[in-house]
Short mmCIF file of C-alpha atoms and ligand atoms in Angstrom, two decimals:
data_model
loop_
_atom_site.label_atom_id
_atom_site.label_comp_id
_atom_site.label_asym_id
_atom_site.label_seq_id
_atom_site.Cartn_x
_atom_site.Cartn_y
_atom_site.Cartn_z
CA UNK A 1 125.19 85.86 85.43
CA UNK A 2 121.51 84.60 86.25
CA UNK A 3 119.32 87.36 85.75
CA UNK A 4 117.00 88.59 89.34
CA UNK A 5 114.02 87.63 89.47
CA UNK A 6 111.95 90.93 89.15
CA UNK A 7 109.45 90.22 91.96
CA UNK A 8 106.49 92.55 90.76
CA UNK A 9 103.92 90.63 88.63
CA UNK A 10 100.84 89.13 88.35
CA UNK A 11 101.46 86.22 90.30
CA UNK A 12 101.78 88.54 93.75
CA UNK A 13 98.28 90.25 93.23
CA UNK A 14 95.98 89.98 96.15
CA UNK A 15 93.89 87.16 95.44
CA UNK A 16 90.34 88.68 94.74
CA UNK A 17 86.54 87.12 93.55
CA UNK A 18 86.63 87.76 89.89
CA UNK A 19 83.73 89.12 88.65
CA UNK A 20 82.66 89.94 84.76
CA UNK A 21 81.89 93.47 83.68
CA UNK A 22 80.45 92.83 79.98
CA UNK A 23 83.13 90.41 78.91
CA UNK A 24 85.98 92.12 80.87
CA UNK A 25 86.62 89.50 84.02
CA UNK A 26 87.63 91.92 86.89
CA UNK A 27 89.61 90.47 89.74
CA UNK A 28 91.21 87.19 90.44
CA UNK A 29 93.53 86.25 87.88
CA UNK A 30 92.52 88.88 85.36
CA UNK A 31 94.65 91.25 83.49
CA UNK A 32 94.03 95.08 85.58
CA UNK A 33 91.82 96.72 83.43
CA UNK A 34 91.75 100.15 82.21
CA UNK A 35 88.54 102.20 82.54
CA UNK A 36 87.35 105.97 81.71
CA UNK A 37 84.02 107.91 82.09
CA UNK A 38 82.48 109.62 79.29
CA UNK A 39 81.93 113.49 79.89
CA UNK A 40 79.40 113.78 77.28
CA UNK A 41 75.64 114.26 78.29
CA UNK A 42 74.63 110.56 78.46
CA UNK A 43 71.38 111.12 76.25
CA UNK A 44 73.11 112.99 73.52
CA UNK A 45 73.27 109.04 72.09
CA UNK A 46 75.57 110.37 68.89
CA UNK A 47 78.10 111.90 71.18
CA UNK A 48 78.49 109.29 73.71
CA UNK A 49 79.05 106.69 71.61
CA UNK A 50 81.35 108.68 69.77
CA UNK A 51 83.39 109.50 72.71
CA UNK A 52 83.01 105.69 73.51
CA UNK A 53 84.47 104.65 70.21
CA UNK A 54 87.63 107.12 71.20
CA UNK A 55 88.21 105.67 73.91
CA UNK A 56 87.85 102.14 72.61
CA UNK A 57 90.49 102.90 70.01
CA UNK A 58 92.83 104.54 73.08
CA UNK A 59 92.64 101.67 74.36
CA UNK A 60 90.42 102.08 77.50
CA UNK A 61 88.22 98.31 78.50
CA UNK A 62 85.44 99.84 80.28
CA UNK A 63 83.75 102.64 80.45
CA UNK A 64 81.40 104.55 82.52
CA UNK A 65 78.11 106.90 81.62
CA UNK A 66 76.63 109.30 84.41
CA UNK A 67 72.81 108.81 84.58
CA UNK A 68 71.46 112.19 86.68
CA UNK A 69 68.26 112.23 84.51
CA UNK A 70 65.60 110.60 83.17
CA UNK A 71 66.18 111.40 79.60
CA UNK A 72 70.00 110.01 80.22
CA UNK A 73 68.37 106.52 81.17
CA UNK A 74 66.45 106.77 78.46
CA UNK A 75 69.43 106.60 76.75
CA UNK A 76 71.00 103.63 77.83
CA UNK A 77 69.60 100.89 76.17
CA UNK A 78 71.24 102.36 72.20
CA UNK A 79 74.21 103.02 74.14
CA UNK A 80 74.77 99.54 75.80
CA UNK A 81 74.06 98.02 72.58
CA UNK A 82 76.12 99.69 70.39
CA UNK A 83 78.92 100.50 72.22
CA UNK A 84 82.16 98.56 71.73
CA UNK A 85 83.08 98.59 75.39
CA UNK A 86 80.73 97.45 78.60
CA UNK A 87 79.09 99.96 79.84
CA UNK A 88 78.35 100.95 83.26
CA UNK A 89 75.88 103.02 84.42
CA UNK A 90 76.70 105.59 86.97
CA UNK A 91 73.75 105.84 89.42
CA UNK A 92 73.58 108.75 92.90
CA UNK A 93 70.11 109.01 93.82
CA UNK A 94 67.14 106.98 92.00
CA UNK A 95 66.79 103.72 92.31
CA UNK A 96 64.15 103.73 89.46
CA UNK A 97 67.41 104.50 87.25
CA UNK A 98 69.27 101.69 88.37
CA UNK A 99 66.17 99.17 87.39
CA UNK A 100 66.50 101.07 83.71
CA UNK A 101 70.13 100.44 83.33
CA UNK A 102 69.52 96.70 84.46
CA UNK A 103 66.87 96.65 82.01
CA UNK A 104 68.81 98.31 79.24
CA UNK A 105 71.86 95.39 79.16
CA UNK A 106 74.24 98.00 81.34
CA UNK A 107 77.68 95.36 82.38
CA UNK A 108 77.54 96.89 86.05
CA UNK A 109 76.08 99.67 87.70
CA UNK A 110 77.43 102.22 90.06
CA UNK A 111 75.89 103.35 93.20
CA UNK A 112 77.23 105.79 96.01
CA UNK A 113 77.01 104.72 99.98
CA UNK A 114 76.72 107.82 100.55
CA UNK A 115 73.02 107.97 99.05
CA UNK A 116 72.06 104.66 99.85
CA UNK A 117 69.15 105.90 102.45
CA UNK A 118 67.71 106.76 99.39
CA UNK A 119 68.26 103.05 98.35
CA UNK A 120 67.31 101.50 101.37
CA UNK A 121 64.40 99.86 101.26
CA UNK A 122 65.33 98.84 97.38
CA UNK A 123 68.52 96.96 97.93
CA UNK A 124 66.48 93.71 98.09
CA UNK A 125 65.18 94.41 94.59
CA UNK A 126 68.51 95.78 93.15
CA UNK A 127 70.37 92.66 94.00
CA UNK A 128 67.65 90.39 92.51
CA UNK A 129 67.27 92.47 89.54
CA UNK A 130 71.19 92.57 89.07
CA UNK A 131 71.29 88.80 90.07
CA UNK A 132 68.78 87.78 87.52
CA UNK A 133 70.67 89.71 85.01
CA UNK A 134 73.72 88.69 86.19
CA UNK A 135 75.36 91.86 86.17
CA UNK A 136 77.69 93.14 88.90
CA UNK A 137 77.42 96.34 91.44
CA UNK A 138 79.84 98.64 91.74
CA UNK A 139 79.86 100.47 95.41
CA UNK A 140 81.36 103.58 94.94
CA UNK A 141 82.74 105.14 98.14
CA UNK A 142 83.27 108.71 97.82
CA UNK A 143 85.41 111.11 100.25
CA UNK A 144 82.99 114.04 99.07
CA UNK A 145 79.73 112.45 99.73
CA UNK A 146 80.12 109.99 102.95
CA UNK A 147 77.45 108.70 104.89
CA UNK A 148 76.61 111.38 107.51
CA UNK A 149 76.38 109.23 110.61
CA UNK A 150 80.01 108.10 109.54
CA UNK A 151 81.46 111.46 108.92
CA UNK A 152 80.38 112.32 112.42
CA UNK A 153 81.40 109.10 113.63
CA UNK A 154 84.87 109.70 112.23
CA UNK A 155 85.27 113.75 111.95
CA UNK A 156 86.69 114.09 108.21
CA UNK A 157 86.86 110.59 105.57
CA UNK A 158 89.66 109.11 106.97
CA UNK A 159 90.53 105.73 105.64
CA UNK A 160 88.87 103.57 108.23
CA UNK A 161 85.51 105.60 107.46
CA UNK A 162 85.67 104.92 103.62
CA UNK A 163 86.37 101.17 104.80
CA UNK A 164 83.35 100.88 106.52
CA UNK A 165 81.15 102.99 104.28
CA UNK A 166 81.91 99.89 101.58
CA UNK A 167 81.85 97.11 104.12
CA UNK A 168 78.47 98.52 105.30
CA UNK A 169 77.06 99.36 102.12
CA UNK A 170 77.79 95.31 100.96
CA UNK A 171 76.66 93.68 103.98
CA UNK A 172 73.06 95.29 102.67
CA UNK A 173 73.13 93.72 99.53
CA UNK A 174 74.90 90.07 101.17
CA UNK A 175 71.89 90.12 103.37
CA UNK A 176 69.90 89.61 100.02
CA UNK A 177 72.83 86.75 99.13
CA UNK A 178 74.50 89.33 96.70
CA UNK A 179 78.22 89.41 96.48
CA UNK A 180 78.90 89.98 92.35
CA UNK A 181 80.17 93.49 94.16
CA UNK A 182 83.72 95.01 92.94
CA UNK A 183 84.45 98.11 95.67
CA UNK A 184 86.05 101.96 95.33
CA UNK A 185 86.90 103.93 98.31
CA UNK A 186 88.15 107.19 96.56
CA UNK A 187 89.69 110.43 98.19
CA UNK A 188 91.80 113.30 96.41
CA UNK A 189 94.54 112.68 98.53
CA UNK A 190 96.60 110.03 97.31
CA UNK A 191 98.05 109.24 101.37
CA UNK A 192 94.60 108.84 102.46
CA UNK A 193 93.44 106.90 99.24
CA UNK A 194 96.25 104.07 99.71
CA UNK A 195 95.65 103.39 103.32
CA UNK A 196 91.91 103.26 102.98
CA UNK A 197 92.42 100.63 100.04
CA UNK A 198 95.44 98.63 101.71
CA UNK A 199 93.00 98.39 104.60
CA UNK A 200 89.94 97.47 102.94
CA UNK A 201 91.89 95.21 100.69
CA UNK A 202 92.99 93.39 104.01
CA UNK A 203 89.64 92.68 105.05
CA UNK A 204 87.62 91.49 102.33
CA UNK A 205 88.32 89.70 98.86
CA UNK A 206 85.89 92.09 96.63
CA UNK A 207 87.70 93.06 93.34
CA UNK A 208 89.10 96.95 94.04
CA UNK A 209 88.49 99.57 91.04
CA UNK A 210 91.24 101.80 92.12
CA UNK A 211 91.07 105.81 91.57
CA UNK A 212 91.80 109.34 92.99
CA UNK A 213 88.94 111.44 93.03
CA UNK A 214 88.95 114.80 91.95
CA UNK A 215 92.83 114.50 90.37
CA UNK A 216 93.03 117.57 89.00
CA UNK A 217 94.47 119.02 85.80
CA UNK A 218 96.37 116.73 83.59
CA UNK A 219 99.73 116.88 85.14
CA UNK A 220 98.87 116.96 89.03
CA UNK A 221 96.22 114.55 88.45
CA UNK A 222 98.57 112.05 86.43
CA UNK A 223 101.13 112.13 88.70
CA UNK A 224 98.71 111.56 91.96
CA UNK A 225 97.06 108.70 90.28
CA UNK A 226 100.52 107.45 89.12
CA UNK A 227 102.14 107.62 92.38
CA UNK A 228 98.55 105.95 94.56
CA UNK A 229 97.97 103.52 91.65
CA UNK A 230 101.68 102.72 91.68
CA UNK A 231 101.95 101.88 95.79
CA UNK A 232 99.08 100.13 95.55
CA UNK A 233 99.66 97.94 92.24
CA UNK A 234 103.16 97.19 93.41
CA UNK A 235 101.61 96.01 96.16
CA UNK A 236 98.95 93.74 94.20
CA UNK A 237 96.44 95.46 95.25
CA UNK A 238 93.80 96.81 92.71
CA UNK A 239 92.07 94.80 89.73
CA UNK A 240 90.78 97.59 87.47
CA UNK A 241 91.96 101.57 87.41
CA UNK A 242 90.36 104.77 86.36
CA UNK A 243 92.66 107.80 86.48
CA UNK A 244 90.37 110.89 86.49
CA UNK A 245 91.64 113.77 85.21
CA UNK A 246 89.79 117.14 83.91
CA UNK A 247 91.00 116.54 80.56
CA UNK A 248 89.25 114.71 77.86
CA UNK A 249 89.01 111.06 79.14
CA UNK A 250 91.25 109.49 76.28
CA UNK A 251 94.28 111.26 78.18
CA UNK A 252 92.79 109.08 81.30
CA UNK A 253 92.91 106.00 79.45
CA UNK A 254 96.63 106.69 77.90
CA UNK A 255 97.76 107.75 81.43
CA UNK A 256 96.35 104.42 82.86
CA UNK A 257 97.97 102.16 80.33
CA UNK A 258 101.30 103.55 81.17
CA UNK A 259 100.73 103.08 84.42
CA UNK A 260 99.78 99.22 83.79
CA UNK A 261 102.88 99.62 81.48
CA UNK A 262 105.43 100.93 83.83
CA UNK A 263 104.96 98.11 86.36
CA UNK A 264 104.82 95.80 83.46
CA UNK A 265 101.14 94.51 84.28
CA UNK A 266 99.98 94.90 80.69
CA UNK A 267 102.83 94.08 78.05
CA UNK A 268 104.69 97.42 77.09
CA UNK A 269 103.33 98.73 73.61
CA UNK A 270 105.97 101.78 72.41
CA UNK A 271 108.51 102.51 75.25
CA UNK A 272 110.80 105.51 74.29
CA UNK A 273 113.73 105.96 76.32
CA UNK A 274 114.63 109.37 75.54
CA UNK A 275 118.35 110.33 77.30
CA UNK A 276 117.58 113.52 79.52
CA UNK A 277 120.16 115.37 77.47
CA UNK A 278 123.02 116.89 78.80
CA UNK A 279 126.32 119.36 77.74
CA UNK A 280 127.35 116.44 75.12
CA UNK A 281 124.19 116.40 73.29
CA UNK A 282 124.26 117.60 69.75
CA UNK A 283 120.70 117.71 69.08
CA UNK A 284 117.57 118.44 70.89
CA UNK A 285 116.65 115.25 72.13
CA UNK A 286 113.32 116.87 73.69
CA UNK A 287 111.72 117.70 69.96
CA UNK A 288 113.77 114.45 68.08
CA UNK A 289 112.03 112.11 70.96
CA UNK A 290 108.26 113.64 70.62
CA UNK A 291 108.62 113.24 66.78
CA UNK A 292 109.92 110.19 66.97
CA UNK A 293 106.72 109.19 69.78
CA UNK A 294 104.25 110.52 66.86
CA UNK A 295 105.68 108.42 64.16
CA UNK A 296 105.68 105.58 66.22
CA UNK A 297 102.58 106.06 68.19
CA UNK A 298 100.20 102.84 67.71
CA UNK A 299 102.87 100.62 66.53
CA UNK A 300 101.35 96.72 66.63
CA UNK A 301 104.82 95.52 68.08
CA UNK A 302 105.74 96.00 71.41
CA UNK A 303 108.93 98.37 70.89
CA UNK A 304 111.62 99.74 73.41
CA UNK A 305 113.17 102.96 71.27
CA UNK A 306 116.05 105.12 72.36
CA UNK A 307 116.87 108.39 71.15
CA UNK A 308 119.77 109.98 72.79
CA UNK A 309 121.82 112.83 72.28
CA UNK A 310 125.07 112.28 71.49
CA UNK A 311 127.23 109.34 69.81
CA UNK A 312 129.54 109.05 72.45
CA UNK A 313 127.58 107.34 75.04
CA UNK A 314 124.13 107.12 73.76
CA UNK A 315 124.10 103.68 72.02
CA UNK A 316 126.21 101.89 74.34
CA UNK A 317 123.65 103.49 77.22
CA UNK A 318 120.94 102.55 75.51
CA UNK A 319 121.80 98.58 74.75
CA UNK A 320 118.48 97.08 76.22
CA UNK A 321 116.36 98.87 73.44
CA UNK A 322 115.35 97.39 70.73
CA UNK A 323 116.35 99.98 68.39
CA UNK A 324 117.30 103.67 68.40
CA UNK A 325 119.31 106.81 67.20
CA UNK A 326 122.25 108.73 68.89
CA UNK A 327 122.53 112.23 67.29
CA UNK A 328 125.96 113.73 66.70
CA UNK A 329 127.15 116.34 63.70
CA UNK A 330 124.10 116.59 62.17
CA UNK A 331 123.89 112.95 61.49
CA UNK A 332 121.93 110.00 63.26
CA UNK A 333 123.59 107.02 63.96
CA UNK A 334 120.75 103.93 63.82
CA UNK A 335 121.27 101.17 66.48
CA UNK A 336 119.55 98.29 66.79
CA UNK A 337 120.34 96.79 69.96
CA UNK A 338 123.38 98.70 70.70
CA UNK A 339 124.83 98.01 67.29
CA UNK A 340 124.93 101.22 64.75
CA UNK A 341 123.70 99.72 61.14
CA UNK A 342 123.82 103.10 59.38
CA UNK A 343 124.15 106.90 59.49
CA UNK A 344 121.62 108.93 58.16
CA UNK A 345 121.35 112.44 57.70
CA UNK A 346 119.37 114.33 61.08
CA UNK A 347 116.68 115.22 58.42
CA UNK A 348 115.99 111.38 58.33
CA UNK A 349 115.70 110.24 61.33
CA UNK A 350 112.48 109.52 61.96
CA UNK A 351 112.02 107.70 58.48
CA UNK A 352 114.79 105.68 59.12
CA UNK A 353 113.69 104.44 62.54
CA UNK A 354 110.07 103.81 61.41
CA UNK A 355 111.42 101.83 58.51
CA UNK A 356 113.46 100.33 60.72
CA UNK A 357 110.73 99.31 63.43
CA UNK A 358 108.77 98.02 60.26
CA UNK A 359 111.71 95.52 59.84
CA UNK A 360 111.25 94.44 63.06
CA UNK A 361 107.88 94.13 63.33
CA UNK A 362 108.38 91.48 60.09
CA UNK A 363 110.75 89.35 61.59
CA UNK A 364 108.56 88.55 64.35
CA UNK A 365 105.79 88.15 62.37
CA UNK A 366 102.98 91.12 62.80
CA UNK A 367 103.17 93.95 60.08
FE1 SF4 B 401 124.32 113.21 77.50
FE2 SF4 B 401 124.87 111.65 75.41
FE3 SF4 B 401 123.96 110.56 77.71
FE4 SF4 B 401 122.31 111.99 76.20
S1 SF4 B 401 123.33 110.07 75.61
S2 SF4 B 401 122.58 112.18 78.43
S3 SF4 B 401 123.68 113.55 75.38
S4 SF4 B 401 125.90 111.62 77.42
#
């Protein structure tokens, strides 16, 4: 039979201006990029770039350095040159900052709405000196620090009062003809975060850099971001993520490439399919699949790997993957696209499914 047509991809994204951060294009028809925010103290140089290289080699595009001080925007103009990613500077209150990260070859710069009085009678000189450098702005709507007059306008940050914090906050800098602007409107609750972007998404063609503020730990905070980031992607809304979590940031850049991953926006790297175990299973599938995830972890081939529990069902359930093992008796059975080649002893396992992803990996051509 014809296969469906599976209707989420790129070619339903909300059109948006595509703008360049560094040599990441943002928006339009660009792949959603994946961005993080280093937690190191931006002018201990050594450390942030550092962290920046870890999250380079997790995979992150982006990445974002907090400038509260003097001494940090000191800092910037090592870091933007040597790191491997584009670097954006993360500005709240000085506009004297935001000149130094212009200067010092920043991709973008962040500022907050919500401290824009402070910018106010700079905005005219921001956008020329990010115009002249051709560098974008990020404005970076926050639920925590709203414009007053809005949060009494509105009572709390709903969704219609992050909307116009942004709108209002780019209308200052298109009054200076400046419109390289990509938007966030973040809130820590995912319900309010998707309507405020679906509604802001609706009413102006800005690229969105979609988050949650203020996750939370690792697993609350990956499963809010999954769940807004996953509405609104499926939706084609949203052009570059940052999940923020209070973990280190390379779990923030894993967590947002499985999220890319999931709604197959980015092309899946190492997909197990572990079986959830049940009363058949003859081995613990829960230990056998995270061994199996650290042999194969950084694989160069896109790989869809089962491991299931018991020979009975597991490789006829599992006959979309690639390759995979169904545990029974102390033995593995290896299956490579449903098909057992060989039984190996449990003890083996992993070996033989890493030799045999190796295999694959040469008959298309990579390892
Ligand atoms: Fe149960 Fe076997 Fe299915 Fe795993 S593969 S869930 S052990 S029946």
């Amino acid at each position: 039979a014809k296969e469906e047509e599976v209707p989420l991809s790129v070619a339903n994204r909300r059109m948006s201006r595509q703008i360049m951060v560094g040599s990441v294009p943002v928006g339009g028809k660009a792949p959603v990029s994946v961005q993080s925010m280093t937690t190191t103290l931006t002018s201990d140089v050594d450390a942030t770039l550092q962290q920046i290289a870890e999250l380079t080699a997790a995979g992150c595009q982006i990445v974002r350095v907090a400038v509260p001080s003097a001494d940090d925007a000191a800092a910037l103009p090592i870091i933007a040159k040597k790191s491997q990613l584009p670097v954006i500077a993360d500005i709240h209150f000085q506009p004297k900052y935001v000149f130094a990260a212009i200067d010092a070859g920043c991709a973008a710069v962040r500022v907050n709405p919500g401290n824009i009085k402070k910018f106010d009678d700079k905005v005219g000189d921001i956008a020329k000196a990010a115009a002249d450098a051709g560098i974008p702005i990020r404005i970076g709507v926050n639920a925590g620090s709203l414009d007053k007059r809005l949060l009494e306008k509105y009572g709390k940050a709903t969704p219609d009062a992050l909307v116009e914090s942004a709108l209002w906050e780019c209308s200052l800098f298109e009054e200076h003809g400046f419109g390289d602007i990509k938007i966030s409107v973040k809130h820590n609750d995912p319900v309010v975060m998707i309507e405020a972007y679906r509604r802001l998404a609706a009413r102006c063609d800005y690229p969105l850099h979609l988050g949650v503020t203020e996750a939370g730990p690792q697993f609350q905070g990956t499963i809010k971001s999954a769940v807004a980031f996953g509405a609104l992607l499926a939706e084609g809304i949203g052009d570059t993520i940052r999940v923020s979590l209070s973990c280190p940031p390379v779990e923030e850049v894993k967590v947002g490439n499985q999220i890319l991953e999931s709604l197959a926006l980015r092309e899946r790297g190492l997909d197990i399919v572990s079986c959830p175990s049940c009363g058949r299973a003859q081995v613990d599938v829960h230990t056998l699949s995270e061994r199996v995830s650290a042999a194969l972890e950084g694989f160069p081939v896109p790989l869809r790997v089962a491991v299931m529990g018991c020979v009975v069902n597991g490789p006829g359930e599992a006959r979309e993957a690639d390759l995979g093992v169904a545990s029974g008796n102390g033995k593995g059975q290896i299956f490579v696209k449903g098909e057992v080649i060989k039984t190996v002893p449990e003890s083996e396992i992993v070996e033989a499914l890493l030799e045999e992803a190796v295999r694959i990996a040469e008959e298309r051509g990579i390892a």
